[in-house]
Coordinates of C-alpha atoms and ligand atoms in Angstrom, one line a residue:
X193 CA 136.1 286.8 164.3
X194 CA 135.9 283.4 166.0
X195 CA 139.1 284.0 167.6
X196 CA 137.7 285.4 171.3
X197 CA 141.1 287.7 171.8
X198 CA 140.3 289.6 168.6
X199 CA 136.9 291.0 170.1
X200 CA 138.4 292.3 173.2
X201 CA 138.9 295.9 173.2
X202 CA 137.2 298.7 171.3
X203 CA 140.5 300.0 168.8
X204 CA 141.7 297.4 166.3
X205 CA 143.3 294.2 167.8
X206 CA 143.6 293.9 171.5
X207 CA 146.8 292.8 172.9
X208 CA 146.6 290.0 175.6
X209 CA 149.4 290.8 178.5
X210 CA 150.5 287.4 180.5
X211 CA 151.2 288.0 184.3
X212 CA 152.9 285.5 185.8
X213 CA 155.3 285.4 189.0
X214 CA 158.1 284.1 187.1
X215 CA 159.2 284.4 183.1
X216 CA 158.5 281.5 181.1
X217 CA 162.7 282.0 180.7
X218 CA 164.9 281.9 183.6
X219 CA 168.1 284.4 183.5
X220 CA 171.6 283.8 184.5
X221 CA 175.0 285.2 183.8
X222 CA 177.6 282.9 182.9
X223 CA 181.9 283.1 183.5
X224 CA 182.0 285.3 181.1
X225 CA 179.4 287.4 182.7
X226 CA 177.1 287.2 179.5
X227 CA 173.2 286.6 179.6
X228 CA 171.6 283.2 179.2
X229 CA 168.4 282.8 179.0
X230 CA 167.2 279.3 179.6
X231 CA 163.0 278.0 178.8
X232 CA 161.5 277.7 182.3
X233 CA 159.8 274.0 182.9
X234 CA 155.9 273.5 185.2
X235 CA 152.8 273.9 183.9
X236 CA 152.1 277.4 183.4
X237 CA 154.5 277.6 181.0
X238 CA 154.0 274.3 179.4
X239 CA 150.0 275.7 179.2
X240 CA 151.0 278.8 177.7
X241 CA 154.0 279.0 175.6
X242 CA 151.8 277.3 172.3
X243 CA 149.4 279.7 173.0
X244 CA 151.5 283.0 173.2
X245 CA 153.6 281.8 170.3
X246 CA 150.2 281.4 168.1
X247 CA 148.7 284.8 169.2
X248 CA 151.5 287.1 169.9
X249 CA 151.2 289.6 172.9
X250 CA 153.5 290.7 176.3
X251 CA 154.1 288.5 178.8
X252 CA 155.6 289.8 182.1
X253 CA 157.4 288.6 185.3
X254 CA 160.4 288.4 187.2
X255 CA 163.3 287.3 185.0
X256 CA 164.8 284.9 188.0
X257 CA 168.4 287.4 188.5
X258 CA 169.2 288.7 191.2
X259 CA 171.6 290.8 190.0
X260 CA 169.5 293.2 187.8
X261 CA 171.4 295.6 185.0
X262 CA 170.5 297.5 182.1
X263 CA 171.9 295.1 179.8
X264 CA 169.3 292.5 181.1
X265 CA 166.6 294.6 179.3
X266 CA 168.5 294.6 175.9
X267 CA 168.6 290.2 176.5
X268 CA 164.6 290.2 177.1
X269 CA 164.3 292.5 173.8
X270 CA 166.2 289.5 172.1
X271 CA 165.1 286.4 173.1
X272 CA 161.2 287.9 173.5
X273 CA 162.2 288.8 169.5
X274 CA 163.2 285.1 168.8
X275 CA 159.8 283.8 171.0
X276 CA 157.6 285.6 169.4
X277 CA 156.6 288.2 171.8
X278 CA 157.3 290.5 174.0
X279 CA 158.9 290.0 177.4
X280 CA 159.1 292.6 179.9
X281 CA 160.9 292.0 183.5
X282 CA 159.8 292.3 187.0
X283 CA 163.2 292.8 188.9
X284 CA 162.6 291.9 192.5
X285 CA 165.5 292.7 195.9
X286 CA 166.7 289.4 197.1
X287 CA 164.8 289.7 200.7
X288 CA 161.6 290.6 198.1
X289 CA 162.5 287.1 196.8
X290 CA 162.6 285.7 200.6
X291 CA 159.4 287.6 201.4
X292 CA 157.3 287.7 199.2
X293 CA 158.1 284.3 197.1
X294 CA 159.5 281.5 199.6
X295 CA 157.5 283.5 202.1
X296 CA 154.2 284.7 201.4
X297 CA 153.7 282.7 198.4
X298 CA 155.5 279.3 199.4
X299 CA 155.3 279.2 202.8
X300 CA 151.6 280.4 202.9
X301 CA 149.6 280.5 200.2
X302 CA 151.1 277.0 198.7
X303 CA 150.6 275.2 201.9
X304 CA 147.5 277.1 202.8
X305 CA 145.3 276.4 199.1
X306 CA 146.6 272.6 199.5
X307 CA 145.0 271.9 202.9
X308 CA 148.6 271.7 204.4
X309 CA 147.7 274.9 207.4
X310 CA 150.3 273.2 210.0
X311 CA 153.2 273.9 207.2
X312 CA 152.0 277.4 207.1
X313 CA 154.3 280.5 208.5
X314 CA 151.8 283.2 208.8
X315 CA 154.2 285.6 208.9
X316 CA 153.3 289.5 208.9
X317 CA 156.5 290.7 207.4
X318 CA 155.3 288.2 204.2
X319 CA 151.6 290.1 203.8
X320 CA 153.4 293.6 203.9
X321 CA 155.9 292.0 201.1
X322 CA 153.1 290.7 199.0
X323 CA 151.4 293.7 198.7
X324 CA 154.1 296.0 198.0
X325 CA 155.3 293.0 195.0
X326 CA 151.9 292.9 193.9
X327 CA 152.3 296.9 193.6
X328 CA 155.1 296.8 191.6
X329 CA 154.2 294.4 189.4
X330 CA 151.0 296.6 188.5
X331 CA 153.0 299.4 188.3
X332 CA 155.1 297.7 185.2
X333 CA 151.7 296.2 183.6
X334 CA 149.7 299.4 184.0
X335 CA 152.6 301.7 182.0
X336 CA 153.0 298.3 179.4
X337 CA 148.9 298.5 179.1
X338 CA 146.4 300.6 177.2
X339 CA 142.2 300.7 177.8
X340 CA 141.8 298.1 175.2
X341 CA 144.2 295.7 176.1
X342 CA 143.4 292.3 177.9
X343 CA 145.5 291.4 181.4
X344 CA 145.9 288.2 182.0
X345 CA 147.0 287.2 185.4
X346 CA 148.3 284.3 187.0
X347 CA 148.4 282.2 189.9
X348 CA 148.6 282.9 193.6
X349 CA 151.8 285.1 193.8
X350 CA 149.8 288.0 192.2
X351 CA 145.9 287.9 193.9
X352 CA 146.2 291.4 194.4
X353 CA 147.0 292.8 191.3
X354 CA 143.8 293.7 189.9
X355 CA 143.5 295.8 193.6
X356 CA 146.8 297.8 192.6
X357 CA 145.3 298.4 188.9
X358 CA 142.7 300.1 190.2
X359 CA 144.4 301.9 192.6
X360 CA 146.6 303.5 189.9
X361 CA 143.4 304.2 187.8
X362 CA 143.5 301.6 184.9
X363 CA 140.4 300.8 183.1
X364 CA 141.7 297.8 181.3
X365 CA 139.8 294.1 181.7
X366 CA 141.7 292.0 183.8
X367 CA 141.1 288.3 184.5
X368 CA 142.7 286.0 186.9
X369 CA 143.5 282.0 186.5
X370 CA 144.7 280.2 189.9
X371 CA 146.5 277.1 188.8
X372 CA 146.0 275.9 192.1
X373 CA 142.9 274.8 194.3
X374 CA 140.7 276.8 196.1
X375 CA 140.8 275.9 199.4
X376 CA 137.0 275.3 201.4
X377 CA 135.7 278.1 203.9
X378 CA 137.1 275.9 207.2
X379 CA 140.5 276.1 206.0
X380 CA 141.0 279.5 203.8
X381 CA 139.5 280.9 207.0
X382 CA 142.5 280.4 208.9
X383 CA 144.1 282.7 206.7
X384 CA 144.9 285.9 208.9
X385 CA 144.6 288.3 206.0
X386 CA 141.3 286.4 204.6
X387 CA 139.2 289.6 204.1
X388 CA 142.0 291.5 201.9
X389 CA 142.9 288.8 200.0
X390 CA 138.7 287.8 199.0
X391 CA 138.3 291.9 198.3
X392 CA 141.4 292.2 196.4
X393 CA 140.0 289.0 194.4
X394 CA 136.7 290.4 193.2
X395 CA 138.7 293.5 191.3
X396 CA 139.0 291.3 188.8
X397 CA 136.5 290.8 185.8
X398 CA 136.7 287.6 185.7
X399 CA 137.9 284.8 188.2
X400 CA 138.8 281.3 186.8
X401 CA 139.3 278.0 188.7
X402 CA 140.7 274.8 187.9
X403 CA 137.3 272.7 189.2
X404 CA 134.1 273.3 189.6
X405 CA 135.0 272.2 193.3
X406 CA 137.4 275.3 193.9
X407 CA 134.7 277.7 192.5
X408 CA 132.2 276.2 194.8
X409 CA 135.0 276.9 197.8
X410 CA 135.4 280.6 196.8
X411 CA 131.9 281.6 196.2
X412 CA 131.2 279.9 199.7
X413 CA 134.3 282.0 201.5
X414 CA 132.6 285.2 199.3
X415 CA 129.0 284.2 200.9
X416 CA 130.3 284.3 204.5
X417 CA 132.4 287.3 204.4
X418 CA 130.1 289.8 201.9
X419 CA 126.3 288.9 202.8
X420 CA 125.4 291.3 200.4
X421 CA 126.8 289.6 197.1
X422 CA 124.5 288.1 194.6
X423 CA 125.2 285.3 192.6
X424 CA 123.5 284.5 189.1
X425 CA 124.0 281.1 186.9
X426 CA 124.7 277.8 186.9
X427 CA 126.5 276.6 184.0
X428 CA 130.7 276.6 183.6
X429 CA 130.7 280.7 184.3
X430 CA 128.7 282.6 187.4
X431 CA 128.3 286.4 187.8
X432 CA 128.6 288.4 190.7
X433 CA 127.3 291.6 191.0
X434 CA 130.3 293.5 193.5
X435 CA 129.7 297.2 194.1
X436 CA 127.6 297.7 191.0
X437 CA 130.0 295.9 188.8
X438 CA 129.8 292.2 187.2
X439 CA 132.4 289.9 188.3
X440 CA 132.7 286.5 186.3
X441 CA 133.8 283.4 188.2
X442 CA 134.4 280.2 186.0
X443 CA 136.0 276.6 185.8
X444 CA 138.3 276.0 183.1
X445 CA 140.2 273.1 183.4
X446 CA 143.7 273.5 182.1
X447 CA 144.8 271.2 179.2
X448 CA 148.0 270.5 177.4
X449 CA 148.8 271.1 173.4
X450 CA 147.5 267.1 173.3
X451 CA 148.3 267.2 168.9
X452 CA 151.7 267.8 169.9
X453 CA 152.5 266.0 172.5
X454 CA 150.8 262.7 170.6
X455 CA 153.1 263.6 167.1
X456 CA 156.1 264.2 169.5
X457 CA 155.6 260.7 171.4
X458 CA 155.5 259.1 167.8
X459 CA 158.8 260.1 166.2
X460 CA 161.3 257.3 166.0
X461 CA 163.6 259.2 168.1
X462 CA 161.5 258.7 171.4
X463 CA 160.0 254.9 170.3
X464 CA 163.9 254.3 170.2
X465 CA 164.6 255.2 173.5
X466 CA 161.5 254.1 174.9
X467 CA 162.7 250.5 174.0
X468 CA 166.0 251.4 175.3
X469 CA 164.3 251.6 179.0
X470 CA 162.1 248.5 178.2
X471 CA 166.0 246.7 177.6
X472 CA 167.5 248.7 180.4
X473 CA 164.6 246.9 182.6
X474 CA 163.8 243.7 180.9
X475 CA 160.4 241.5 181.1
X476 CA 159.1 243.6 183.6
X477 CA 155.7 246.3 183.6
X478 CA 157.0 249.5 183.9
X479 CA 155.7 251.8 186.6
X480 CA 156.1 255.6 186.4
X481 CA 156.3 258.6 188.7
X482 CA 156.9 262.1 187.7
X483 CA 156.7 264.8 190.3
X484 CA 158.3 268.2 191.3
X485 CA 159.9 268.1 194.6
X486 CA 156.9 269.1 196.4
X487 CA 155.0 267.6 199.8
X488 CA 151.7 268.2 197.8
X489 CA 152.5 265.7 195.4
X490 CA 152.6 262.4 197.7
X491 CA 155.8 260.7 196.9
X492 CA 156.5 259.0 200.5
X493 CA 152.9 257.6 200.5
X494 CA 153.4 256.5 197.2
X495 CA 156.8 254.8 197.9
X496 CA 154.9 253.1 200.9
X497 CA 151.8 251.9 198.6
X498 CA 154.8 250.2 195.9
X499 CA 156.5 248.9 199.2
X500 CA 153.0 247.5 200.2
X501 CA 152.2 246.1 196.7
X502 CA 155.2 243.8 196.6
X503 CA 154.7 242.6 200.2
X504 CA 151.3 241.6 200.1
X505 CA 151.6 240.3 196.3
X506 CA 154.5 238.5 196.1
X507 CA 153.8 237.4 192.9
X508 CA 154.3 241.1 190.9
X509 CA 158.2 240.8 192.3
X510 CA 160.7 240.3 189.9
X511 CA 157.5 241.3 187.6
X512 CA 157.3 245.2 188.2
X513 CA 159.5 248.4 188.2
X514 CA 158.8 251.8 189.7
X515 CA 160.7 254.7 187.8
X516 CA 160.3 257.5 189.7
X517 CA 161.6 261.0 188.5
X518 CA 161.4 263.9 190.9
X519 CA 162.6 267.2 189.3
X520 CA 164.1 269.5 191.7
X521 CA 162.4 272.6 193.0
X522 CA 162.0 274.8 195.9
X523 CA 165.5 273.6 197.6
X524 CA 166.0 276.5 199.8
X525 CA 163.0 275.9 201.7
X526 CA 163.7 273.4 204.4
X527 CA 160.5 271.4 204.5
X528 CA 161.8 270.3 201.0
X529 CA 165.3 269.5 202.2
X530 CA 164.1 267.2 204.2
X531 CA 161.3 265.6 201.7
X532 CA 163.9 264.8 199.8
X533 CA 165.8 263.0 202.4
X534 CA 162.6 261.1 203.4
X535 CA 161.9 259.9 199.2
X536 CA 165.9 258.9 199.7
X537 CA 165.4 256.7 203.0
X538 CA 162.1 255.1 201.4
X539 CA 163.4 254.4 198.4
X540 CA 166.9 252.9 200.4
X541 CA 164.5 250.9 202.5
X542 CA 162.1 249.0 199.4
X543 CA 165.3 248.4 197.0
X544 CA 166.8 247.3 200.1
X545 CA 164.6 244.9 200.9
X546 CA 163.5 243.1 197.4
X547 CA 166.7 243.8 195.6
X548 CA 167.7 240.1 193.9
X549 CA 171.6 239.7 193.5
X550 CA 172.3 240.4 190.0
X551 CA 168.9 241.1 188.7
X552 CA 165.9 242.9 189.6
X553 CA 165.9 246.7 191.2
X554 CA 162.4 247.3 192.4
X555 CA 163.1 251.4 192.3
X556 CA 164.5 253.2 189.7
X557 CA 165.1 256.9 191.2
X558 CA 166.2 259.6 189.4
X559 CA 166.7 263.0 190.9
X560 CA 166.8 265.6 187.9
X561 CA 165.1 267.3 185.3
X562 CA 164.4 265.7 182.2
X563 CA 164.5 266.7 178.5
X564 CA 161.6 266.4 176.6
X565 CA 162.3 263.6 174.3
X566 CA 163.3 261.6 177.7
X567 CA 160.0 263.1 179.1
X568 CA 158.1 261.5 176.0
X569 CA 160.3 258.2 176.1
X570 CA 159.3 257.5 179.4
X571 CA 155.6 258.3 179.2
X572 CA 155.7 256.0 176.2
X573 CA 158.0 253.4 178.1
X574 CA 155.3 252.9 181.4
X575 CA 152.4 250.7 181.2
X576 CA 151.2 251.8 184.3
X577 CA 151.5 255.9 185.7
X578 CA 151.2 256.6 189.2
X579 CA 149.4 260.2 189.5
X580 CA 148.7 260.4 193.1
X581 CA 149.5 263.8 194.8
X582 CA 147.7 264.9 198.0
X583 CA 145.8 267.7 196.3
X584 CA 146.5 269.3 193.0
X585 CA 145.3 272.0 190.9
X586 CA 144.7 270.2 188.2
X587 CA 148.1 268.0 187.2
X588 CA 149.0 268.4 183.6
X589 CA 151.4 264.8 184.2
X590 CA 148.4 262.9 183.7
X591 CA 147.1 264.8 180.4
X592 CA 150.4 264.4 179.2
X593 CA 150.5 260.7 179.8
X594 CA 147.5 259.9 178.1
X595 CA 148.2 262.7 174.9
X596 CA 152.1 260.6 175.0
X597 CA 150.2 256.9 175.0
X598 CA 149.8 256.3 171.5
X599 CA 149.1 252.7 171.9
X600 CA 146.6 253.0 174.0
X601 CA 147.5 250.3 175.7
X602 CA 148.8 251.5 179.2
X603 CA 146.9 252.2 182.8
X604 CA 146.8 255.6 184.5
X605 CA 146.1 255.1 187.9
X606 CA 145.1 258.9 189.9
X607 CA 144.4 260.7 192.7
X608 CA 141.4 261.5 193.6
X609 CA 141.8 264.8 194.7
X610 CA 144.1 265.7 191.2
X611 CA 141.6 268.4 189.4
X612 CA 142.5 266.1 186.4
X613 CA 139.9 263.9 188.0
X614 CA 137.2 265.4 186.9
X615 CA 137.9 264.7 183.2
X616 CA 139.6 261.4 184.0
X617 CA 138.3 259.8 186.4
X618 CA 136.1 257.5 184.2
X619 CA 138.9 256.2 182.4
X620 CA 141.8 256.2 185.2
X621 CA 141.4 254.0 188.2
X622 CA 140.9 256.8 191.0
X623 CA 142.7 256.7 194.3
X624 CA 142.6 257.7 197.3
X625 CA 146.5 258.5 198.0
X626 CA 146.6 258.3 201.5
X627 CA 145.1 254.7 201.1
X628 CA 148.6 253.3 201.2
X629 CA 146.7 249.7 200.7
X630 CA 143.8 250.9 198.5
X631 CA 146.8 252.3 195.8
X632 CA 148.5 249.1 195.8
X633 CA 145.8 247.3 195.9
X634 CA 145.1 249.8 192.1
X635 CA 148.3 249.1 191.4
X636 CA 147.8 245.5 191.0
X637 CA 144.4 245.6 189.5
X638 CA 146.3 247.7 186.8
X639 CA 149.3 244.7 186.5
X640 CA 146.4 242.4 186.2
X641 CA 144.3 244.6 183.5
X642 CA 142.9 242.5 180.4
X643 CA 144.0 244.5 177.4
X644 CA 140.4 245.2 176.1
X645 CA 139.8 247.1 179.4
X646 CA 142.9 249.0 179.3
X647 CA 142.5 249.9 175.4
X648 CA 138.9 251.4 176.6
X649 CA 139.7 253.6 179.4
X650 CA 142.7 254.6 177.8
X651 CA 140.5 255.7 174.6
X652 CA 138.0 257.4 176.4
X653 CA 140.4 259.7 178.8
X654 CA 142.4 261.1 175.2
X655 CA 138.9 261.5 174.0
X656 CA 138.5 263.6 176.9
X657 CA 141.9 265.4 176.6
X658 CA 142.0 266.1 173.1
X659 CA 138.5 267.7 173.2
X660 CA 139.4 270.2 175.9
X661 CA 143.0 271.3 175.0
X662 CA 145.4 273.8 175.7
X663 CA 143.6 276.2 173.5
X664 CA 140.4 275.0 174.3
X665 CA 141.3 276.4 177.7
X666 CA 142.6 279.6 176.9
X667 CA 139.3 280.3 174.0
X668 CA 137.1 279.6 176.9
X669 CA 138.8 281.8 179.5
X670 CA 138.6 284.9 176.9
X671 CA 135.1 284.0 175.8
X672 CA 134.2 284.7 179.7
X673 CA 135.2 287.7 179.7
X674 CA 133.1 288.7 176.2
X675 CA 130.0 286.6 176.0
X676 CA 126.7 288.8 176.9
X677 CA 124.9 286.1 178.1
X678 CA 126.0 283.2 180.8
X679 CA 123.9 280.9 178.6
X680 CA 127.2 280.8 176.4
X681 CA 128.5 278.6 179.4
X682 CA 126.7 275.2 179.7
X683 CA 128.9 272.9 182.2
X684 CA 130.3 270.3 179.9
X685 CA 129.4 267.0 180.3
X686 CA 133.4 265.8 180.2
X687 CA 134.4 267.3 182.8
X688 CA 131.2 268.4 185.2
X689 CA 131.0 265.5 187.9
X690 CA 132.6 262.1 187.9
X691 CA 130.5 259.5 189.4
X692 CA 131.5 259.7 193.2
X693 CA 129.9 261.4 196.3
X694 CA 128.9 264.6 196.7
X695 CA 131.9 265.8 198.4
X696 CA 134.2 264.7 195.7
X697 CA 131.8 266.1 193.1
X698 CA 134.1 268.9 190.9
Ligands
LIG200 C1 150.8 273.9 188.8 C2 149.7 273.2 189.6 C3 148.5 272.6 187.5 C4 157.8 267.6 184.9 N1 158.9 267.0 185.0 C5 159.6 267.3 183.9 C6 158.9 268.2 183.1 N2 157.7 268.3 183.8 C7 156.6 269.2 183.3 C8 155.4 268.3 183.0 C9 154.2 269.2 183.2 C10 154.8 270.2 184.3 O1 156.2 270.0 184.3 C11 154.2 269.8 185.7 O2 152.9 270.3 185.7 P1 151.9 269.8 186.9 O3 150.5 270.2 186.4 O4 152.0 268.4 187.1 O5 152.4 270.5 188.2 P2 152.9 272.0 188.8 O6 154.2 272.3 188.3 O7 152.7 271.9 190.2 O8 151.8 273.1 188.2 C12 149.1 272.1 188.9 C13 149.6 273.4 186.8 O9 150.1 274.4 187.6 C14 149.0 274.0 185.5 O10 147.8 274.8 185.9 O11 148.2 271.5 186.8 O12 148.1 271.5 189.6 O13 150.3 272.8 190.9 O14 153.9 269.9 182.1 O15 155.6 267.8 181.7 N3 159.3 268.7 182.0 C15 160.5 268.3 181.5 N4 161.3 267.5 182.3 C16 160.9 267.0 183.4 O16 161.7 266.3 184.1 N5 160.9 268.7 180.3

């Protein structure tokens, strides 16, 4: 009985049903016009997939086809068997896709959440798509649900599901997790559809947030628009009381499988090509970045800060390497078009100017997805990682860095306005990334880093990491939605405040 899912529900074991925008499999035909289904990559999945595999359960969302047919149903049968669970797909029109995903979702709610409102597109066509998605995707999880079962929905494609749930009667517990931040009252305020999308929020049971800084932001937009909400608590979980029923709002920092991404990073297959990069780029410090394509995740300012380290110290030249890996995503939006283009001129312009004949490349740029050994090997590879996006949810890169760092013998250098900052900013040196000078100047702090100091922050953050895990996460999440009693919900001290100002307090 100490497992939290087996106490939800009232008639033998509760089923836990995943919602997520997309599958954690992605679904294509190939020339012979045969299914393939091929694992999804970002870190919902990453979160989830040890998780589901342990517990069994449904998970549902759009299988990524746009041509949909029967036989796509008999594939998801299959490949759910061989996963371990059930997988049941959400089949969306392609100008859904353009509405309700790129639009809505990506051109809104993305930009909107990361304090980006000039990229937004507000859009009415998008709001009208989003609900009527949102619909059907409650539709599917209200006929695959019974009273008993636990909904578990994700991220800010589907706010208003629990909303449609009701509508269509269902009694079943739902709880929400947004993987990314919660924007603060002066900016979510902007949002033209602010009212719906707070009401359609609080039909959940419970509301979970990455930071104790994006459940501050939401309680504060709930205070301004419903005066006659009452908030109890003060630990990790609040209560609400909405219309005579109790709504739970949390943080729960989301964590990585950190046992198996420390065993993976120790098999001889990624120490050997590990020290294939090291003789690749000889007698150098490696420097890593790993990002999706994405404006949130600050690769120009970063590219300027690497530029800036190596003209202002030109004694790390020659000395220093900066791998950075951007994975493609979101190409048929323009704005990411023409990041791209921008990473490609910056990173023309630094090898361009410190390139020595023969030798030394201060950039190493790679534009594709890695595989997971690579993933490992290079984690293993850097002495230093470069975290620094503009805002983040959370950023699982950084767990996984430190989980992957064995030796403990490596620098992570972070954002400041990363969610994993909260757990890690102790151990990491914190930046701010639009400090194009105060990053470099991190940077070579980091090259300069006695290996006591480096052995004791790195210690402390997989201390940090390894306590609060993937399934640390998802045990606490369910236990929010069971325990009688807030007291069950201390804020724990790893992850409460860093020492910083009260405006960067999580
Ligand atoms: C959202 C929020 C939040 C990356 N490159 C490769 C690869 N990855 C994997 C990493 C990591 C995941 O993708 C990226 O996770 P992040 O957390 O960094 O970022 P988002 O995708 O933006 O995720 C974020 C997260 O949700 C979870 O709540 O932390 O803040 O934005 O797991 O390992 N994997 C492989 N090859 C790569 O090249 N195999």
């Amino acid at each position: 009985m100490n497992d939290p899912i087996n106490r939800i529900g009232t008639r033998g074991r509760a089923r836990l049903i995943v919602v997520s925008n997309r599958l954690p499999f992605a679904f294509r035909r190939d020339d012979a016009g045969r299914w393939q289904a091929e694992p999804g990559g970002g870190g919902l999945v990453t979160a989830l997939l040890p998780v589901l595999r342990h517990r069994g359960g449904t998970w549902i969302g759009w299988p990524g086809a746009a041509d949909y047919s029967p036989d796509l149903n008999e594939e998801l049968a299959t490949v759910g068997e061989d996963a371990g669970y059930t997988l049941k797909g959400v089949f969306l029109t392609a100008e859904e896709v353009r509405n309700f995903y790129e639009g809505f979702s990506n051109e809104i709610i993305w930009p909107l959440f990361h304090d980006m409102q000039m990229l937004c597109n507000f859009h009415p066509l998008y709001w009208r798509t989003y609900c009527e998605v949102n619909r059907k995707y409650a539709q599917l999880v209200h006929d695959s649900s019974g009273p008993g079962d636990f909904i578990w929905v994700h991220d800010y494609h589907l706010m208003n599901v629990a909303a449609e749930l009701r509508r269509l009667g269902s009694q079943a517990r739902v709880g929400f997790f947004l993987h990314i931040p919660f924007p603060s009252p002066d900016i979510y305020f902007k949002l033209p559809w602010r009212n719906a999308l707070i009401e359609a929020l609080l039909q959940y049971d419970v509301i979970g947030f990455q930071t104790v800084r994006d459940r501050r932001n939401f309680v504060q937009c709930v205070r301004a628009l419903r005066r006659d909400i009452e908030f109890e608590g003060r630990g990790q979980v609040l209560q609400a009381t909405v219309s005579g029923r109790q709504v739970r709002i949390g943080n729960f920092p989301i964590s990585i499988d950190f046992n198996a991404f420390m065993r993976q990073a120790a098999t001889g297959e990624v120490a050997a090509r590990a020290k294939e990069l090291h003789r690749l780029l000889p007698n150098r410090k490696l420097v890593l970045g790993i990002d999706r394509l994405d404006y949130t995740k600050g690769i120009p300012q970063r590219l300027q800060a690497f530029h800036d380290v190596l003209t202002r110290y030109p004694d790390l030249r020659e000395r220093l390497s900066l791998i950075q890996v951007v994975v493609p995503s979101r190409e048929d939006i323009g704005q990411y078009r023409e990041l791209k283009t921008e990473i490609e001129q910056l990173v023309g312009k630094i090898n361009g100017s410190f390139v020595r004949p023969g030798g030394w490349v201060p950039v190493w740029y790679e534009y594709r997805s890695l595989s997971r050994i690579d993933l490992l090997a290079y984690y293993r590879a850097a002495d230093v990682a470069l975290v620094t996006p503009l805002k983040d949810g959370m950023n699982l890169v950084a767990k996984e860095y430190c989980a992957s760092s064995i030796e403990e013998d490596c620098v992570l250098i972070l954002s400041e306005f990363a969610g994993a900052a909260a757990q890690l900013g102790r151990g990491a040196l914190l930046v701010n990334p639009y400090d194009i000078e105060g990053v470099a100047d991190a940077i070579h702090r980091a090259f300069h880093m006695s290996a006591r100091e480096r052995l004791a922050r790195m210690r402390s953050m997989r201390r940090s990491v390894r306590e609060a895990d993937v399934f640390w996460w998802v045990d606490s999440f369910l236990r929010a939605t069971i325990a009688r009693d807030l007291r069950a919900f201390p804020q724990p001290d790893n992850y409460s405040t860093v020492e910083a100002p009260d405006y960067l307090s999580f």
